[in-house]
mmCIF file of C-alpha atoms in Angstrom:
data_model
loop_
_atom_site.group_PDB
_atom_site.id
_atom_site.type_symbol
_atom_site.label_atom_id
_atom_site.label_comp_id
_atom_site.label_asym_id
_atom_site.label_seq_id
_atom_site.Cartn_x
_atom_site.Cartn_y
_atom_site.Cartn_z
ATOM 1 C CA UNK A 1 -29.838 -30.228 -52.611
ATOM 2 C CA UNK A 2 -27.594 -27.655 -54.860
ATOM 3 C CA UNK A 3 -24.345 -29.358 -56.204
ATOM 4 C CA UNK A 4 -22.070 -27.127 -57.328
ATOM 5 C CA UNK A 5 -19.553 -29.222 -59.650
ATOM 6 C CA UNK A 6 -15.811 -27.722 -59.796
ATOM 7 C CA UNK A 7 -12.690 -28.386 -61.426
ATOM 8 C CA UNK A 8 -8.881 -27.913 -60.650
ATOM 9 C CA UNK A 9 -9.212 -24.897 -62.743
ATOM 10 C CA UNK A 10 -12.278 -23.731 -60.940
ATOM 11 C CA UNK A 11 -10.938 -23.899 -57.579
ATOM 12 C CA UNK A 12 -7.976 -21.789 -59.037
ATOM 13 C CA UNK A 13 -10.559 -19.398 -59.666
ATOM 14 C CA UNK A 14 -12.916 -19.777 -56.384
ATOM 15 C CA UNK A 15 -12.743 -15.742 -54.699
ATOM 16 C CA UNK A 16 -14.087 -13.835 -52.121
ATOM 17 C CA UNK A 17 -16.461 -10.571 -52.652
ATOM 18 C CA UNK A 18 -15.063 -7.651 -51.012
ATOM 19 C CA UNK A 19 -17.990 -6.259 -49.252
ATOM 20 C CA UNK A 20 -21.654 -6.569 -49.156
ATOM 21 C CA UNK A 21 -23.765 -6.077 -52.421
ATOM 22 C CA UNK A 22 -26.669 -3.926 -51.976
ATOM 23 C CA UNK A 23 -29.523 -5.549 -54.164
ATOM 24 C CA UNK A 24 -28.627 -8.505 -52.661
ATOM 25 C CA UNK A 25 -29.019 -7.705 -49.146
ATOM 26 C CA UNK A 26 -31.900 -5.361 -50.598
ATOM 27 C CA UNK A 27 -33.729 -8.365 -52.195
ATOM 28 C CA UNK A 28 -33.247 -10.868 -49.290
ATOM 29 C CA UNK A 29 -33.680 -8.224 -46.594
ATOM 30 C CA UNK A 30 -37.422 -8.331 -48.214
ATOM 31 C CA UNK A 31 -37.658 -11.985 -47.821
ATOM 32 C CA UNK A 32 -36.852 -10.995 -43.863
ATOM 33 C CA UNK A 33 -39.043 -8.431 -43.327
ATOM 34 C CA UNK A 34 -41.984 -11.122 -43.766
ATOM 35 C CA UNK A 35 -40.416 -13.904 -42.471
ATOM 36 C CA UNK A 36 -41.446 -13.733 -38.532
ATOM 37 C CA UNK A 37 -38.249 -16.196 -37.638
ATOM 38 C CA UNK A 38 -34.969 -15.222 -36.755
ATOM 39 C CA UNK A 39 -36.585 -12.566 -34.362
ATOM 40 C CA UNK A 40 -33.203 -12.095 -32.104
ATOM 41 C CA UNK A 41 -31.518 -11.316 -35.144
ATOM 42 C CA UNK A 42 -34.125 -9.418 -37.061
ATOM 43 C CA UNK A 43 -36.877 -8.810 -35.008
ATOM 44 C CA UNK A 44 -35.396 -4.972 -33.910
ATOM 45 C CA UNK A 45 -34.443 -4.131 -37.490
ATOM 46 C CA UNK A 46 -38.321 -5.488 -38.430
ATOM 47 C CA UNK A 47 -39.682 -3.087 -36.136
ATOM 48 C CA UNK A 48 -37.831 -0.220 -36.784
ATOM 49 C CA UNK A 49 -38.099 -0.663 -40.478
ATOM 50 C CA UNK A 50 -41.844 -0.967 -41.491
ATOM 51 C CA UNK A 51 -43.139 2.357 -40.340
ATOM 52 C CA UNK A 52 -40.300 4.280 -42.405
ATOM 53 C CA UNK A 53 -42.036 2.265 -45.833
ATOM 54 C CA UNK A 54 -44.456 3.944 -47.850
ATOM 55 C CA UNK A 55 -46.134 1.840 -49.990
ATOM 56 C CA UNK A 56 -42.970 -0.441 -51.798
ATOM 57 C CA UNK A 57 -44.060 -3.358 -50.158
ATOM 58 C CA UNK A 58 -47.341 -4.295 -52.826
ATOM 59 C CA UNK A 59 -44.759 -3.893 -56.072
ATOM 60 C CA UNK A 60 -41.868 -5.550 -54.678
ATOM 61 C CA UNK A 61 -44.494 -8.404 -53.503
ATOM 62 C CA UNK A 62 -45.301 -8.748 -56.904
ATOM 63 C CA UNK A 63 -42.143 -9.733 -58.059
ATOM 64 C CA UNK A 64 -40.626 -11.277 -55.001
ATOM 65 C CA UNK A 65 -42.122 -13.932 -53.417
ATOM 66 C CA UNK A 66 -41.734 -14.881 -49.527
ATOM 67 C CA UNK A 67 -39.981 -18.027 -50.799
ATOM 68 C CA UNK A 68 -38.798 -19.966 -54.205
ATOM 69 C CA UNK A 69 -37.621 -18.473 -57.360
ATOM 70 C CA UNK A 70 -37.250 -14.568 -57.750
ATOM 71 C CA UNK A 71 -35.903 -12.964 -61.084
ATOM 72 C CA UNK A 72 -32.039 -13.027 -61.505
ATOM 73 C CA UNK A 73 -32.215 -9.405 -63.080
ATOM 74 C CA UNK A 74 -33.166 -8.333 -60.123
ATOM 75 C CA UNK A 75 -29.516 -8.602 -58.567
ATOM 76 C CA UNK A 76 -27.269 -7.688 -61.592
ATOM 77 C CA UNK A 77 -23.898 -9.594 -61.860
ATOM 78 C CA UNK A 78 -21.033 -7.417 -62.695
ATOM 79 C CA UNK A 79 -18.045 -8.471 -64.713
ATOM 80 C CA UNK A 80 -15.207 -9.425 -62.610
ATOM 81 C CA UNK A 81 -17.444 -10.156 -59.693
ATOM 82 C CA UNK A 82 -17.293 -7.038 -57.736
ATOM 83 C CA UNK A 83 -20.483 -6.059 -55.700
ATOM 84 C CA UNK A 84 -22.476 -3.117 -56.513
ATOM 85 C CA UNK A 85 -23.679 -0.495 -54.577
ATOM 86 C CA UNK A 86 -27.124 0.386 -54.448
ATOM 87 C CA UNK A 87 -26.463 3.404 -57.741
ATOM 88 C CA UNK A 88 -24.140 1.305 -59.797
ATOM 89 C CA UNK A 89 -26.859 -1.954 -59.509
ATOM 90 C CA UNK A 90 -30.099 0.335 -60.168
ATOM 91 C CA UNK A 91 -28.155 1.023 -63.324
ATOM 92 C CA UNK A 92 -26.954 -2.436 -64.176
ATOM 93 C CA UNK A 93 -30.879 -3.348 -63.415
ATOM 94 C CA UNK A 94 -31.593 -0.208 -65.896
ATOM 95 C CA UNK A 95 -29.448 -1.888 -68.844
ATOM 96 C CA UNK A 96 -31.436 -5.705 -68.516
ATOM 97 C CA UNK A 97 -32.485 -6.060 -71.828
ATOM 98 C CA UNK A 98 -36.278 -6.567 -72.168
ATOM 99 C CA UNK A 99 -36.465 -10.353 -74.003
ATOM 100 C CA UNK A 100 -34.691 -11.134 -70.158
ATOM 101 C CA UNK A 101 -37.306 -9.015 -68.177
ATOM 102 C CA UNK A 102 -39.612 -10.681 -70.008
ATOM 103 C CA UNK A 103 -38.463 -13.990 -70.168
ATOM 104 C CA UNK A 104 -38.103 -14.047 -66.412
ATOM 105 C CA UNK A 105 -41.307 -12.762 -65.314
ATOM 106 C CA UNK A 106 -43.110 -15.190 -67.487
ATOM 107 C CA UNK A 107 -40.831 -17.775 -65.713
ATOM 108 C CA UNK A 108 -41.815 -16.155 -62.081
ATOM 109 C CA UNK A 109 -45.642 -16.208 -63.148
ATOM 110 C CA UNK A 110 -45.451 -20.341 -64.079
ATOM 111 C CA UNK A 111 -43.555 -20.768 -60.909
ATOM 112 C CA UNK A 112 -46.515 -19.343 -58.816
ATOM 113 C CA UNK A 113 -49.278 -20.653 -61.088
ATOM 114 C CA UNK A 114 -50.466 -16.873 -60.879
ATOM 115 C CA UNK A 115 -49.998 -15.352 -63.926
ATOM 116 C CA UNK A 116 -52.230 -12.224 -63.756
ATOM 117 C CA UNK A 117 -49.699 -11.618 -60.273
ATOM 118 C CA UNK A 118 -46.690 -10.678 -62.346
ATOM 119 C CA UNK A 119 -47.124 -7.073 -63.977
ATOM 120 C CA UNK A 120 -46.629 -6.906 -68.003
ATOM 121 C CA UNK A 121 -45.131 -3.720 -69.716
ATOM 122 C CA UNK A 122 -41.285 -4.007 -68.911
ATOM 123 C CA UNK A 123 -40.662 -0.440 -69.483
ATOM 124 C CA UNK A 124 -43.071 0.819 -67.048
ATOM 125 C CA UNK A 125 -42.597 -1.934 -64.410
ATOM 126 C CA UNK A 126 -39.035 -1.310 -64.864
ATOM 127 C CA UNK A 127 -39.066 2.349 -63.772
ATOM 128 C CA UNK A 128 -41.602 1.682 -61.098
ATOM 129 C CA UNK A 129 -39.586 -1.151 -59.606
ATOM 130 C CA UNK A 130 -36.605 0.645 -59.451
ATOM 131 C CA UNK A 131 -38.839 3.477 -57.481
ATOM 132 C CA UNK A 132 -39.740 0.819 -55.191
ATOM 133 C CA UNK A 133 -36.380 -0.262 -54.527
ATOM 134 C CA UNK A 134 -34.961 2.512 -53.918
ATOM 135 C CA UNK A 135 -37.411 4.109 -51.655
ATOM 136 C CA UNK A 136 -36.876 0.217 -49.895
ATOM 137 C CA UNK A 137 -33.546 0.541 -49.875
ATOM 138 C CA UNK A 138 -33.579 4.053 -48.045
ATOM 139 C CA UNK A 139 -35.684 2.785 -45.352
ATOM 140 C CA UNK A 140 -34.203 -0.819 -45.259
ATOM 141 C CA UNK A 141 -30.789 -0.825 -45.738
ATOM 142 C CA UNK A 142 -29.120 2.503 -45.811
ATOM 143 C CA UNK A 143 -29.612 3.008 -42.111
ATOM 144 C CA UNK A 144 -27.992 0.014 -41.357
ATOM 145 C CA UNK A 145 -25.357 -0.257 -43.728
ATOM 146 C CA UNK A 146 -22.312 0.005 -41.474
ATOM 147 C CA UNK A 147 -23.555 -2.482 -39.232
ATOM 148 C CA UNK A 148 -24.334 -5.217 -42.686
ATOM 149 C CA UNK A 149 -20.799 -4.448 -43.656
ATOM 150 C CA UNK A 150 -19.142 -4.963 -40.197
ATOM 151 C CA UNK A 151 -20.955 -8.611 -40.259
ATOM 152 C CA UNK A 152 -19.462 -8.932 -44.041
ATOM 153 C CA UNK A 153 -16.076 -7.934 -42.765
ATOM 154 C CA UNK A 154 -16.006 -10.550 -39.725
ATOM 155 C CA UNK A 155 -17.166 -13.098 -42.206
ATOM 156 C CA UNK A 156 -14.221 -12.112 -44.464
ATOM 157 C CA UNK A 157 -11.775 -12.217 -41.866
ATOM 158 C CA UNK A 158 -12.558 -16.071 -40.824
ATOM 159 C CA UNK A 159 -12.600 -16.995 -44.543
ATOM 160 C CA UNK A 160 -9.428 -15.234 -45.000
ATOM 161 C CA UNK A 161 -7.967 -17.096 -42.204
ATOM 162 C CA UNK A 162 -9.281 -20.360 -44.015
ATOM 163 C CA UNK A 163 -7.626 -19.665 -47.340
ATOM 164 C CA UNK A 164 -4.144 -18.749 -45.889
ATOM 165 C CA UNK A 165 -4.364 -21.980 -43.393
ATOM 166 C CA UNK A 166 -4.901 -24.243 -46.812
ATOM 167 C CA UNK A 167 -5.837 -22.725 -49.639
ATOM 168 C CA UNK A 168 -8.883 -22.616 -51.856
ATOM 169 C CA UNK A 169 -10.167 -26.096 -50.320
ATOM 170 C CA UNK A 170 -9.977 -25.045 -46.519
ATOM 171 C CA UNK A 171 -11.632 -21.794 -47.659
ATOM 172 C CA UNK A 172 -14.571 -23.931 -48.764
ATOM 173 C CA UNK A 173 -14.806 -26.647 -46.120
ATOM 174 C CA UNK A 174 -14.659 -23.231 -43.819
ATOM 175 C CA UNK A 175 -18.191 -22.273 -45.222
ATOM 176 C CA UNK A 176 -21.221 -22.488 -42.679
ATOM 177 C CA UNK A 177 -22.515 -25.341 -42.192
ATOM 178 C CA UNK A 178 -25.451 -25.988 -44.300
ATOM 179 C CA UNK A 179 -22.492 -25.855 -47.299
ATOM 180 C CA UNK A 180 -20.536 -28.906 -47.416
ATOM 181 C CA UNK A 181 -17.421 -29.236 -49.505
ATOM 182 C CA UNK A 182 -17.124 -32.920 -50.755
ATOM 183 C CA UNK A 183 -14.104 -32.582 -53.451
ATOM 184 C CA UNK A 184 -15.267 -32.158 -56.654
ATOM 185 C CA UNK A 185 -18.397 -31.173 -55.546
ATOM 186 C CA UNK A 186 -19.722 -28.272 -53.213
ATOM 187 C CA UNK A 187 -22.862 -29.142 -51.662
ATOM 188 C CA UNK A 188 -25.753 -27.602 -50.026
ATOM 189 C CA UNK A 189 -28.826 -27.656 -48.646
ATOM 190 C CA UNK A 190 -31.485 -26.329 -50.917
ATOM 191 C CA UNK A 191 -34.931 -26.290 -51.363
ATOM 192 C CA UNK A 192 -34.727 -27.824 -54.834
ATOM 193 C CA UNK A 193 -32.031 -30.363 -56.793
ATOM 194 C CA UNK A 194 -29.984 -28.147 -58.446
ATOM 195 C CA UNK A 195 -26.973 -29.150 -60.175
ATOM 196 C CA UNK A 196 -24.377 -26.403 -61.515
ATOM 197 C CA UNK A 197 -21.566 -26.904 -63.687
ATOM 198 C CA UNK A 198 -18.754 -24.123 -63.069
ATOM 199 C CA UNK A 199 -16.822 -25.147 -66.682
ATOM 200 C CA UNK A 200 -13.813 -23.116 -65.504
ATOM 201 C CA UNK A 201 -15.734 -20.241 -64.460
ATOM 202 C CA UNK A 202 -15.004 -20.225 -61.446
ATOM 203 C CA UNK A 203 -16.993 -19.114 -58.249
ATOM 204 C CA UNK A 204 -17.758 -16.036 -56.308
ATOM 205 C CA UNK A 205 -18.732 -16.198 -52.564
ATOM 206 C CA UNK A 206 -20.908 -13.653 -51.632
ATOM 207 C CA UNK A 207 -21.470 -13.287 -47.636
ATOM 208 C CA UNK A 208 -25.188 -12.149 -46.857
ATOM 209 C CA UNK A 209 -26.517 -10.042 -43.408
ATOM 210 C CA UNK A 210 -30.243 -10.830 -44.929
ATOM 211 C CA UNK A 211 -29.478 -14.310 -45.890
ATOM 212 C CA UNK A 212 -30.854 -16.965 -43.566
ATOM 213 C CA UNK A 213 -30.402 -20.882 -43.816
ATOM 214 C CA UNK A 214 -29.947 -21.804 -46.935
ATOM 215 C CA UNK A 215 -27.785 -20.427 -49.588
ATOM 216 C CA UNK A 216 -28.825 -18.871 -53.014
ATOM 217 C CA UNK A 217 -27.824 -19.269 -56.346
ATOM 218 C CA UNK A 218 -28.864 -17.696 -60.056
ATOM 219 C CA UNK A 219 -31.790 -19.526 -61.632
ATOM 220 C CA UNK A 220 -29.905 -18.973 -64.820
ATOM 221 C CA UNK A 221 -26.511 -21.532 -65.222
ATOM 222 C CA UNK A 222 -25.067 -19.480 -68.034
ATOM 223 C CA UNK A 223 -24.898 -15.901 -65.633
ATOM 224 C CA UNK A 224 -21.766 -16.061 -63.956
ATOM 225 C CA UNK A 225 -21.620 -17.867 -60.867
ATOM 226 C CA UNK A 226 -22.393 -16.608 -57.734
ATOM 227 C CA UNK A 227 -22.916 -18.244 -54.648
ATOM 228 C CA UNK A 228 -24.773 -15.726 -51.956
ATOM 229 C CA UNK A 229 -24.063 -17.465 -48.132
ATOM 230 C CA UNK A 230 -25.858 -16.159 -44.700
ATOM 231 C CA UNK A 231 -22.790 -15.148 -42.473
ATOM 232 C CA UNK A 232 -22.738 -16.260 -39.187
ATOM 233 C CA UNK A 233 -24.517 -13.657 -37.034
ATOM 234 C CA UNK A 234 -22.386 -12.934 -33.160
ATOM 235 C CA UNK A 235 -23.990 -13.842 -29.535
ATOM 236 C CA UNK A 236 -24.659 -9.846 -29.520
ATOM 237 C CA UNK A 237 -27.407 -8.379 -31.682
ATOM 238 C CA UNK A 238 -25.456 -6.515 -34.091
ATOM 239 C CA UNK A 239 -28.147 -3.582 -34.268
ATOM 240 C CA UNK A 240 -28.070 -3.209 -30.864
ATOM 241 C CA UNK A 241 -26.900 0.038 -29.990
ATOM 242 C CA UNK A 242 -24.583 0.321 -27.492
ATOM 243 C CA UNK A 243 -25.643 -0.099 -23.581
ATOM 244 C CA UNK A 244 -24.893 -0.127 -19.894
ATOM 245 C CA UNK A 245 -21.641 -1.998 -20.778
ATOM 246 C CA UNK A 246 -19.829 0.715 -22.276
ATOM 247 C CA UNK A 247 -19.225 1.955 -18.840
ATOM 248 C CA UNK A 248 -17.096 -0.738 -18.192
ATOM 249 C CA UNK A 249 -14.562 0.327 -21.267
ATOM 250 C CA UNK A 250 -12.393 2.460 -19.139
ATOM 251 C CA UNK A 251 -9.049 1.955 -18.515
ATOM 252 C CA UNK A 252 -5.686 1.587 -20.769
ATOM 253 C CA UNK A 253 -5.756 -1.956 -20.656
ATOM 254 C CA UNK A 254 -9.131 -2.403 -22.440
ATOM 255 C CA UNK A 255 -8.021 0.439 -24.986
ATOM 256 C CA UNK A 256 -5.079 -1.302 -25.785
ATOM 257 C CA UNK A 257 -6.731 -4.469 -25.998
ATOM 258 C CA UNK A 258 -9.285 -3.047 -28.477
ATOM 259 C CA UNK A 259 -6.196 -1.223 -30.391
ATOM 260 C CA UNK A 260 -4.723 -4.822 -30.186
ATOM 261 C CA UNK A 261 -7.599 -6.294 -32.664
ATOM 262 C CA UNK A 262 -7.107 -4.470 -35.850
ATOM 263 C CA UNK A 263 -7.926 -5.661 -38.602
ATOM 264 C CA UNK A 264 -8.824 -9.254 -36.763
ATOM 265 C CA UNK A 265 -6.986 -11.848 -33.844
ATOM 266 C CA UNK A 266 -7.751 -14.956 -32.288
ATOM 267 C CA UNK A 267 -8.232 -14.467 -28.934
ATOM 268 C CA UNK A 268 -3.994 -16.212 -28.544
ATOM 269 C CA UNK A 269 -2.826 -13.138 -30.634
ATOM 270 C CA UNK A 270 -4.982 -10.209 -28.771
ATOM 271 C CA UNK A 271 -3.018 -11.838 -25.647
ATOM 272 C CA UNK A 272 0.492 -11.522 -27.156
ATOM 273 C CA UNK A 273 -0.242 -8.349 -29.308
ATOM 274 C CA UNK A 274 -2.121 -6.793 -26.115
ATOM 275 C CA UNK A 275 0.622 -8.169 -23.921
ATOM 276 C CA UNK A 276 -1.712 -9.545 -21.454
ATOM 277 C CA UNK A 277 -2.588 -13.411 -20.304
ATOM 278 C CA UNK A 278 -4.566 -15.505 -22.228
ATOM 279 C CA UNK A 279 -7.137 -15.430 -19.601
ATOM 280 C CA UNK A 280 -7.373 -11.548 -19.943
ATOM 281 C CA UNK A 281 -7.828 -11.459 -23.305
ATOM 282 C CA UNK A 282 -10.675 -13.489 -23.124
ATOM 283 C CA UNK A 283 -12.448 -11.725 -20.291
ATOM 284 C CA UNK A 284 -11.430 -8.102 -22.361
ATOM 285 C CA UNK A 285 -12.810 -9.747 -25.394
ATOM 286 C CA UNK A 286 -15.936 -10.476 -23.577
ATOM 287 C CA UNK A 287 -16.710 -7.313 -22.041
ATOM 288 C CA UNK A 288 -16.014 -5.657 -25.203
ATOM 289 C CA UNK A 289 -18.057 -7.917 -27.457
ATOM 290 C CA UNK A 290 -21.017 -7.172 -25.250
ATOM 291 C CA UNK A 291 -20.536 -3.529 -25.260
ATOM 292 C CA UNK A 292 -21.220 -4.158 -29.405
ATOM 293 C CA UNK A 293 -16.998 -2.908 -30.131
ATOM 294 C CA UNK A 294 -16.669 -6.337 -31.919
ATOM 295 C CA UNK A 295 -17.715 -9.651 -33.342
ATOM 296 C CA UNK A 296 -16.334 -12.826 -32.512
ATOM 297 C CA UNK A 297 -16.883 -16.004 -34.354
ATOM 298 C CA UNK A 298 -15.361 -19.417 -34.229
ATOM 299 C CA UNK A 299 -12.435 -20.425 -36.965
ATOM 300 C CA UNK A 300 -11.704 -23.748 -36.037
ATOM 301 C CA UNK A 301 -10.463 -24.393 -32.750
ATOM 302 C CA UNK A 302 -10.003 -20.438 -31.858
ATOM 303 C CA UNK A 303 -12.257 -17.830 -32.323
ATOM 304 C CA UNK A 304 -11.406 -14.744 -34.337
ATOM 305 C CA UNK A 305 -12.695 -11.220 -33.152
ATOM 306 C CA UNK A 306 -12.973 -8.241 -35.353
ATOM 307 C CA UNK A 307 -14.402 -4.894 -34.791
ATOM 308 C CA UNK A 308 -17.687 -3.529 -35.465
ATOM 309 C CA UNK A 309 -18.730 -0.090 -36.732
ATOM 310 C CA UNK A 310 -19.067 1.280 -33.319
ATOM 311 C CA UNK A 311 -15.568 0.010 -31.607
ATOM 312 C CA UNK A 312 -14.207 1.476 -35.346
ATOM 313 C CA UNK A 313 -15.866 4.769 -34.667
ATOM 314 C CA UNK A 314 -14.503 4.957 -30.661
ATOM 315 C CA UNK A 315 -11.152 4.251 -31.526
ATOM 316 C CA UNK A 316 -11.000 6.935 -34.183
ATOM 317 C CA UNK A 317 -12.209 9.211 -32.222
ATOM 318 C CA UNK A 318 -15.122 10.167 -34.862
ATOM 319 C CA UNK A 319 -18.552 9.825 -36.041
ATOM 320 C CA UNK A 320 -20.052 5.763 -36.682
ATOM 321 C CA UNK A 321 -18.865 4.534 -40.284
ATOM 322 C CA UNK A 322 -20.641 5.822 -43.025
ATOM 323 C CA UNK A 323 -22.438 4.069 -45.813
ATOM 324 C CA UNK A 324 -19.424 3.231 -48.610
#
């Protein structure tokens, strides 16, 4: 169990990321790609992914284990919370100084009871890891970047909805549902006790494509506080690329009704904003959810549909999003 304990002053300071970071989905995406669950989700992406890799897998294995503890340097913090991208957190990786490299290897080594595992020689692991992860990252992540953020986005949009509805405590009780919030104290399941003292730090939320179940925390209470949550994935694969159904998208009404969405509706608003029944909005939002033009998840009672990279791309009239 992690208990994450939080004061008035904490909850003042309790914020949302504004899009994915890339070592993180980097780092757990690596957990995925030998984790043989979660196959609706993953299983395409899995395929697709291995042949492009060329020999990152045996150094990143080294220092990333299929489950427990993995070094905190490894997914750089940044002052003020903001994600990285994949070139601003090589960098931040770049500047770890090497008593922490150190100090968290050796700490990675005891947890596996494999010490000779773990490479030595910071400097020269250092510039061969960040080889590794960025040839990973190329073959990983970059091709599927719009489609990470669109999930990131959707899971903004319901949080959003939580925080306006009631404020910093509905935004946490809104949280999936392996996090629990129990005022003072933010709960979740976890493979180990954890307890974590925010001391008016505050907390970042960090939504995750590549994390599954549970949610992850630094090893290290003094780095600021993170807390990196799987998002909830939609009924429709979201690497699916688009089918049969997109035949069905013709016709003013189911333009407007896409045009209707924005920047995120319940399926109530669509109706009014799309000037159509309730009933219609539903069966719209259905067709175009499984033509892969948007996500819907639940907020509460409603549901709350957003668009994905492709029903972004159709309405402009352009090219599918490209990586930010």
């Amino acid at each position: 169990m992690l208990r994450i304990h939080m004061s008035g002053v904490d909850l003042s300071k309790v914020r949302m990321a504004t899009r994915p970071d890339a070592l993180w989905e980097t780092i757990l995406s690596f957990h995925r790609l030998r984790d043989r669950r979660g196959s609706t989700v993953f299983g395409k992406w899995r395929t697709e992914t291995r042949p492009r890799l060329n020999g990152e897998v045996r150094l990143l294995a080294a220092v990333i284990p299929p489950r427990g503890y993995f070094p905190d340097f490894l997914t750089p913090s940044q002052e003020g919370g903001e994600p990285y991208g994949i070139d601003a957190g090589i960098e931040a990786l770049r500047d770890t100084p090497p008593l922490r490299i150190r100090a968290e290897l050796a700490l990675l080594a005891a947890e596996r009871r494999e010490a000779g595992r773990t490479p030595d020689g910071h400097a020269e692991l250092l510039d061969r890891l960040i080889g590794a992860l960025r040839g990973y990252h190329r073959a990983a992540i970059e091709p599927y970047w719009p489609h990470i953020q669109a999930s990131v986005e959707a899971d903004r949009a319901v949080r959003g909805r939580a925080l306006l509805d009631g404020g910093a405590q509905e935004l946490l009780a809104s949280l999936p549902p392996v996090i629990r919030w129990r005022a003072p104290v933010l709960e979740a399941d976890y493979p180990v006790d954890r307890e974590l003292h925010l001391d008016g730090r505050g907390l970042l939320l960090q939504p995750s494509y590549f994390c599954r179940v549970t949610p992850v925390v630094y090893r290290d209470p003094q780095l600021p506080p993170v807390l990196v949550y799987p998002v909830t994935h939609s009924r429709a694969p979201v690497f699916a690329e688009p089918g049969p159904w997109l035949g069905r998208l013709l016709g003013n009404t189911r333009s407007t009704v896409l045009r209707a969405i924005g920047n995120g509706c319940t399926t109530s608003e669509l109706a009014r904003r799309a000037g159509v029944s309730l009933a219609s909005a539903s069966q719209h939002a259905c067709v175009l959810r499984e033509a892969g033009l948007i996500h819907t998840l639940r907020h509460g009672s409603s549901v709350l549909h957003t668009l994905t990279p492709l029903g972004g791309s159709l309405l402009r009239g352009g090219a599918p999003l490209a990586m930010s």
